mmCIF file of C-alpha atoms in Angstrom:
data_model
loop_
_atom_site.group_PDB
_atom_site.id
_atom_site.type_symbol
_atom_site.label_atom_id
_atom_site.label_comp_id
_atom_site.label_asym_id
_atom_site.label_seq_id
_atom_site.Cartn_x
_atom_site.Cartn_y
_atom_site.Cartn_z
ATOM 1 C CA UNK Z 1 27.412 34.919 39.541
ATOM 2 C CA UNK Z 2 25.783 37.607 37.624
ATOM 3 C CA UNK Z 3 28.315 37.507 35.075
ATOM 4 C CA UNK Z 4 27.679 33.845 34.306
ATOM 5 C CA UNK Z 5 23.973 34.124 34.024
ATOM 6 C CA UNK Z 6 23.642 35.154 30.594
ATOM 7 C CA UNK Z 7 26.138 32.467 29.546
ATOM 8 C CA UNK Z 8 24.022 29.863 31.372
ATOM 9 C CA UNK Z 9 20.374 31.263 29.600
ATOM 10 C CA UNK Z 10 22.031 31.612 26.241
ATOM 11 C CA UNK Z 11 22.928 27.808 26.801
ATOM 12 C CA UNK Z 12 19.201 26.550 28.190
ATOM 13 C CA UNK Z 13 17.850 28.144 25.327
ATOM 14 C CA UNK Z 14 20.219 26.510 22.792
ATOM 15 C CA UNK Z 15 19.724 23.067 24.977
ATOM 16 C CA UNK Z 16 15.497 24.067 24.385
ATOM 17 C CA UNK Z 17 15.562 24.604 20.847
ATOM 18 C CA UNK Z 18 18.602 21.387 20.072
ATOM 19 C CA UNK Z 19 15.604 19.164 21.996
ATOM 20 C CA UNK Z 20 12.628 21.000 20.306
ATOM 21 C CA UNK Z 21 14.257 20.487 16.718
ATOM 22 C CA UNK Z 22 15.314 16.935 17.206
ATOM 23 C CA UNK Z 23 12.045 15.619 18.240
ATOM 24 C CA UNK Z 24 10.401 16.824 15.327
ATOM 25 C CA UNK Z 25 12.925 15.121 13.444
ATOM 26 C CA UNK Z 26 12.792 11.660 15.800
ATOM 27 C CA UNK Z 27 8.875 11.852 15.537
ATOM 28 C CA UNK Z 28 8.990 12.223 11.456
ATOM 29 C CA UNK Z 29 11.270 9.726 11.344
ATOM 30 C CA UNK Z 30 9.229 7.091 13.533
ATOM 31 C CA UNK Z 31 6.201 8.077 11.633
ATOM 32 C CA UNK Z 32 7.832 7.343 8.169
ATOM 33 C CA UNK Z 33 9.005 3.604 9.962
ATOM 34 C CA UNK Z 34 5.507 3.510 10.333
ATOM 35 C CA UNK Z 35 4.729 4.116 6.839
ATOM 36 C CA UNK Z 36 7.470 1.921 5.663
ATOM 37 C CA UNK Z 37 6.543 -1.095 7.580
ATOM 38 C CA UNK Z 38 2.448 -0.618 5.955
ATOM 39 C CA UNK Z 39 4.047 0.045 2.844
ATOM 40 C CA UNK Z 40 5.542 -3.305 3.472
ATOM 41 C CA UNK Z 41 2.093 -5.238 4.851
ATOM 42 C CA UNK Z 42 0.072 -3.726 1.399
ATOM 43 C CA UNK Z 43 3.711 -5.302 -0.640
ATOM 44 C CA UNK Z 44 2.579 -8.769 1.417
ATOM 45 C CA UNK Z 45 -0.820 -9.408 0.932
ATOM 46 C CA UNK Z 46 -0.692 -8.706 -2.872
ATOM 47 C CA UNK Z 47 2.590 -11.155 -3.483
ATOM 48 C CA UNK Z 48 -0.231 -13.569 -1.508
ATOM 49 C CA UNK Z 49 -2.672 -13.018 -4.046
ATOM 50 C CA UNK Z 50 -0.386 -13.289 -6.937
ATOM 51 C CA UNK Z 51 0.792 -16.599 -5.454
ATOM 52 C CA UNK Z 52 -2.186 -17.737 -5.199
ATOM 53 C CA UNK Z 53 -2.979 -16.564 -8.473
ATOM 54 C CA UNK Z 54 -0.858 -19.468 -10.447
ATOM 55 C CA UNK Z 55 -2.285 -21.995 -8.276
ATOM 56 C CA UNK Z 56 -5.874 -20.783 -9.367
ATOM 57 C CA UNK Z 57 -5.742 -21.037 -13.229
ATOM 58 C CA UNK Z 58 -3.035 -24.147 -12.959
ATOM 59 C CA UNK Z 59 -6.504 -25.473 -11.160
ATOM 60 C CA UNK Z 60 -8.801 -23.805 -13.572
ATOM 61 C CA UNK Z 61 -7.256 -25.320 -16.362
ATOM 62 C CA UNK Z 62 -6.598 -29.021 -15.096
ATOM 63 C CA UNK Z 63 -10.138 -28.873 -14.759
ATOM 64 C CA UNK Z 64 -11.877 -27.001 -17.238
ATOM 65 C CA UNK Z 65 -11.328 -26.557 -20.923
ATOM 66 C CA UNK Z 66 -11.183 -22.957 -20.109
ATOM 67 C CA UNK Z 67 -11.689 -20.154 -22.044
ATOM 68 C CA UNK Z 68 -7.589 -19.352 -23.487
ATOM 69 C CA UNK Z 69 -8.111 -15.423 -23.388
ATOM 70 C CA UNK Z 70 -9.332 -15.262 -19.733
ATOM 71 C CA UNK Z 71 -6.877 -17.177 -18.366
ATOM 72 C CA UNK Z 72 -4.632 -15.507 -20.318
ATOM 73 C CA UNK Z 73 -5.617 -12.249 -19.294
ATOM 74 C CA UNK Z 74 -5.112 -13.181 -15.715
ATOM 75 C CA UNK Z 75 -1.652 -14.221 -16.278
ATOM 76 C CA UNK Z 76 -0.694 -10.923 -18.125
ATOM 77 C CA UNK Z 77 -2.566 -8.865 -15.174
ATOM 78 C CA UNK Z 78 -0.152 -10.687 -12.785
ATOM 79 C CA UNK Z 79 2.562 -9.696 -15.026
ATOM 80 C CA UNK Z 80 2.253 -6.107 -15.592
ATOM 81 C CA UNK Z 81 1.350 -5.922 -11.797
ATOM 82 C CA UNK Z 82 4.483 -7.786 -10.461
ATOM 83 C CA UNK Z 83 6.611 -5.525 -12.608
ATOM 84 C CA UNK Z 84 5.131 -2.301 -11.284
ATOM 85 C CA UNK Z 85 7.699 -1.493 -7.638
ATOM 86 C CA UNK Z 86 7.284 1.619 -5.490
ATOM 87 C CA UNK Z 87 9.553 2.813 -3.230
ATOM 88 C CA UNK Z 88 8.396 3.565 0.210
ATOM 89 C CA UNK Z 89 10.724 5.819 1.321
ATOM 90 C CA UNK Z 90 9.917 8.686 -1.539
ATOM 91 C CA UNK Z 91 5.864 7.538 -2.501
ATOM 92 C CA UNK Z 92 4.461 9.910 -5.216
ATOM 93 C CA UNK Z 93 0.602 10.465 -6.097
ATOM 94 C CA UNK Z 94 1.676 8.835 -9.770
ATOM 95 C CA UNK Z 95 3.852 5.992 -8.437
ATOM 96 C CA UNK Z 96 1.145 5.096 -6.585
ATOM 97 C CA UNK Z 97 -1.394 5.488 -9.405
ATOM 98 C CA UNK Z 98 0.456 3.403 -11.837
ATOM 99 C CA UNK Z 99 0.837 0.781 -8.857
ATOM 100 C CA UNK Z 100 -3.081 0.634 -8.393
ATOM 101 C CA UNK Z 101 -3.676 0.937 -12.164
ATOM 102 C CA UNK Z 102 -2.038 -2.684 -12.313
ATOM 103 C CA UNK Z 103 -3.946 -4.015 -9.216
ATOM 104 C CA UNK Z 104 -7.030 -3.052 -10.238
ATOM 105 C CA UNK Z 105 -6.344 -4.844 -13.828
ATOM 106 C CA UNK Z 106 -5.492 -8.378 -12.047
ATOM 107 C CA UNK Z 107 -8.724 -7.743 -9.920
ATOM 108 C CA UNK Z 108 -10.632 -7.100 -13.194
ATOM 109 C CA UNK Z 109 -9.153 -10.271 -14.468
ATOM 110 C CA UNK Z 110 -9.732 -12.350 -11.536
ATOM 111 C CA UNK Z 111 -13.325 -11.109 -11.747
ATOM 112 C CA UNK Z 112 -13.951 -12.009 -15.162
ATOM 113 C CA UNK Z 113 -12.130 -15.504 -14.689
ATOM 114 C CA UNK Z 114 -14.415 -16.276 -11.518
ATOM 115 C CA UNK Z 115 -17.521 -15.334 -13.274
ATOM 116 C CA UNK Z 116 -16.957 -17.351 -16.582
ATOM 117 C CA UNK Z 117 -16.343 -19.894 -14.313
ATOM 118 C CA UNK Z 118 -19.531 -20.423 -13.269
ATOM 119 C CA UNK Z 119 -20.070 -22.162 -16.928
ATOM 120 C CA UNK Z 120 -18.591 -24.954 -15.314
ATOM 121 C CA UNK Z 121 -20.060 -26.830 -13.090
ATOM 122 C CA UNK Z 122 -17.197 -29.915 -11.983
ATOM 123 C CA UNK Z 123 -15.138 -26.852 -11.624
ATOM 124 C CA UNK Z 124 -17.331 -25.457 -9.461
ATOM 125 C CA UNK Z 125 -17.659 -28.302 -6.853
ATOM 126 C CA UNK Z 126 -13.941 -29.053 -6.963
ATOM 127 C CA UNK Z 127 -12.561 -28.606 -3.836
ATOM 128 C CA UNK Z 128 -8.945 -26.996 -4.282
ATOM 129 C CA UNK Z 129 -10.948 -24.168 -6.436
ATOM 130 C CA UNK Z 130 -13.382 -23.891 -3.861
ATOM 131 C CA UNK Z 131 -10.398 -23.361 -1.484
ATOM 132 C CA UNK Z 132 -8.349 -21.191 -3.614
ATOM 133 C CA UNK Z 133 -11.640 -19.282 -4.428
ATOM 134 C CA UNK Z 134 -12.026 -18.797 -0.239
ATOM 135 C CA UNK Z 135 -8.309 -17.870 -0.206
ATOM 136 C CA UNK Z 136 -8.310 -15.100 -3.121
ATOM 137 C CA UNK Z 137 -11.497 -13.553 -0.889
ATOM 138 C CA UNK Z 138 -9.594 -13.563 2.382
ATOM 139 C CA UNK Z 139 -6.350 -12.371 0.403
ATOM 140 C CA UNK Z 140 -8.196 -9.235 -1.299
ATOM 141 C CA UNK Z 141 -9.261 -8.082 2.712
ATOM 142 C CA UNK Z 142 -6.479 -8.368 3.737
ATOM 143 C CA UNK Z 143 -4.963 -6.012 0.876
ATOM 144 C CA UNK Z 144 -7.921 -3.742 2.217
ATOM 145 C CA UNK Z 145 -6.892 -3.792 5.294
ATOM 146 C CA UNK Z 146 -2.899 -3.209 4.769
ATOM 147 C CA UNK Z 147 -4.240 -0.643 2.303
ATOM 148 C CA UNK Z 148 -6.126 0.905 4.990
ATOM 149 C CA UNK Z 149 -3.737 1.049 7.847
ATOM 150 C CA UNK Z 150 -0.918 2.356 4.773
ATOM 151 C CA UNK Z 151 -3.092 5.698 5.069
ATOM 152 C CA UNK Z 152 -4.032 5.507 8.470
ATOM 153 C CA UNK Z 153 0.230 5.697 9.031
ATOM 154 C CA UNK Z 154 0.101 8.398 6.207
ATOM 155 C CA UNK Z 155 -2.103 10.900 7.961
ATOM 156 C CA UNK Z 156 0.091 11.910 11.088
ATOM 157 C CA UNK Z 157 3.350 11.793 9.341
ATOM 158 C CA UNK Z 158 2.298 14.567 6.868
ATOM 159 C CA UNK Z 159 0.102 15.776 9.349
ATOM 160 C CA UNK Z 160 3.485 16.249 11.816
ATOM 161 C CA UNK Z 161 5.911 17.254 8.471
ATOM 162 C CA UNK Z 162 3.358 19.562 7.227
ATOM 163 C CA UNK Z 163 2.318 21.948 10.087
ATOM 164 C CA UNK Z 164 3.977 25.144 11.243
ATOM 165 C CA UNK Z 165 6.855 25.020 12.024
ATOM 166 C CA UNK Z 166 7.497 21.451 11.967
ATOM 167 C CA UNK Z 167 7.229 22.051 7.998
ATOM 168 C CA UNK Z 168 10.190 24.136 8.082
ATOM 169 C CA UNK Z 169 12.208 21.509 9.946
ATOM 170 C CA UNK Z 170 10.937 18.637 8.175
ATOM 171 C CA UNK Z 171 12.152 20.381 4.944
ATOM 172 C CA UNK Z 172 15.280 20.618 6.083
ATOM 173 C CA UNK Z 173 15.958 17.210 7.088
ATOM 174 C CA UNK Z 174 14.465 16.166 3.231
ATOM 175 C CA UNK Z 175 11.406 14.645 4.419
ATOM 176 C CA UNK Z 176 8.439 14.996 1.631
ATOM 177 C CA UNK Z 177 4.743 14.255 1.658
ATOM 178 C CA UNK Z 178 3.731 10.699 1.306
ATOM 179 C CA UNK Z 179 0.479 9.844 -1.208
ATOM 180 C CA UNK Z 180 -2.200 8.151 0.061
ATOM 181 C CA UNK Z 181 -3.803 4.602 -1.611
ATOM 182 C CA UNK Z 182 -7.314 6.369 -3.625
ATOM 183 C CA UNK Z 183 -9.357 4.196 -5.289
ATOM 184 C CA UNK Z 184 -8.431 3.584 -9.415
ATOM 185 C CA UNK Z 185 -10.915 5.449 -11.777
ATOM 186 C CA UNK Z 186 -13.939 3.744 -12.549
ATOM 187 C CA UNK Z 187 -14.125 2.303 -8.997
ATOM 188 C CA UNK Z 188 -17.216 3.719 -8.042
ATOM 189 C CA UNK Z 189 -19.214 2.139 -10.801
ATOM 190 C CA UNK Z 190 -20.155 -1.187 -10.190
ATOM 191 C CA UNK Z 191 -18.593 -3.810 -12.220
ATOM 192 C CA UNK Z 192 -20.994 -5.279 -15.299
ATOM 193 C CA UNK Z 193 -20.685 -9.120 -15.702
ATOM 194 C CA UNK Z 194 -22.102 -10.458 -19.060
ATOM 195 C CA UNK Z 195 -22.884 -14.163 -19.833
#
């Protein structure tokens, strides 16, 4: 028996660190379906709002004989923001900053489109723009809220990929720190509407 014995503690210990190793790999890569399927909630609720979009200035401008550049604007913003893609499974700090440096333009847009609107008054009371107005304010908290949760699955995955010795692991098995949603620059000032 005592011959065996280091044979069988040289093979609990292997059998330790094989389980130790692959659930730091499982766990990253649960955390990183996490990410992927917030990633995919944030994709959601803007498509929402640039559906909606059309339907708003096709409405604006059945209505209204609407200021050309603003609308036009809005339709570029939708554009350039459609066009921008990231891919969740390898997010960097500047594909993320080029993706929220097109949001924030069709938000700026919409902004300035809503506000000239109020020049208008039939446009005002009409009821589809009154809904679609209603539905572009629901549609932006919900892109706070998929925004949030994105970064709320963020933190423990490079929280678990990042701490010692996980981080040597993780390395190993290619997985890479994820960038979190920040607000664009200029955010923090308020936003100045002229008339």
């Amino acid at each position: 028996m005592k011959r065996f014995l280091p044979w069988i503690i040289a093979a609990v210990v292997i059998f330790g660190i094989y389980s130790w190793v692959k659930g730091i790999n499982n766990t990253a890569v649960g955390y990183e379906q996490t990410i992927n399927e917030a990633w995919g909630n944030v994709n959601t609720s803007y498509q929402r709002r640039n559906d909606l979009i059309g339907n708003l200035v096709n409405t604006v401008k059945g209505a209204a004989d609407f200021e050309k550049s603003t609308l036009t604007a809005v339709i570029e913003a939708r554009a350039k923001a459609t066009s921008v893609t990231v891919d969740p499974t390898n997010i960097t700090p500047e594909q993320l900053t080029a993706f929220n440096s097109a949001q924030s333009g069709v938000s700026s847009s919409l902004s300035k489109l809503l506000v000239s609107v109020e020049k208008y008054p039939d446009l005002k009371a009409n009821e589809n723009f009154l809904k679609l107005q209603d539905e572009l304010a629901s549609t932006e908290n919900q892109i706070l809220t998929a925004r949030t949760r994105f970064n709320e699955a963020v933190k423990p995955y490079n929280t678990h990929i990042k701490t010692f010795p996980n981080s040597i692991f993780a390395g190993m098995f290619g997985f890479k720190e994820k960038a979190y949603f920040q607000a664009v620059e200029g955010a923090e000032k308020p936003v100045e509407v002229k008339f």
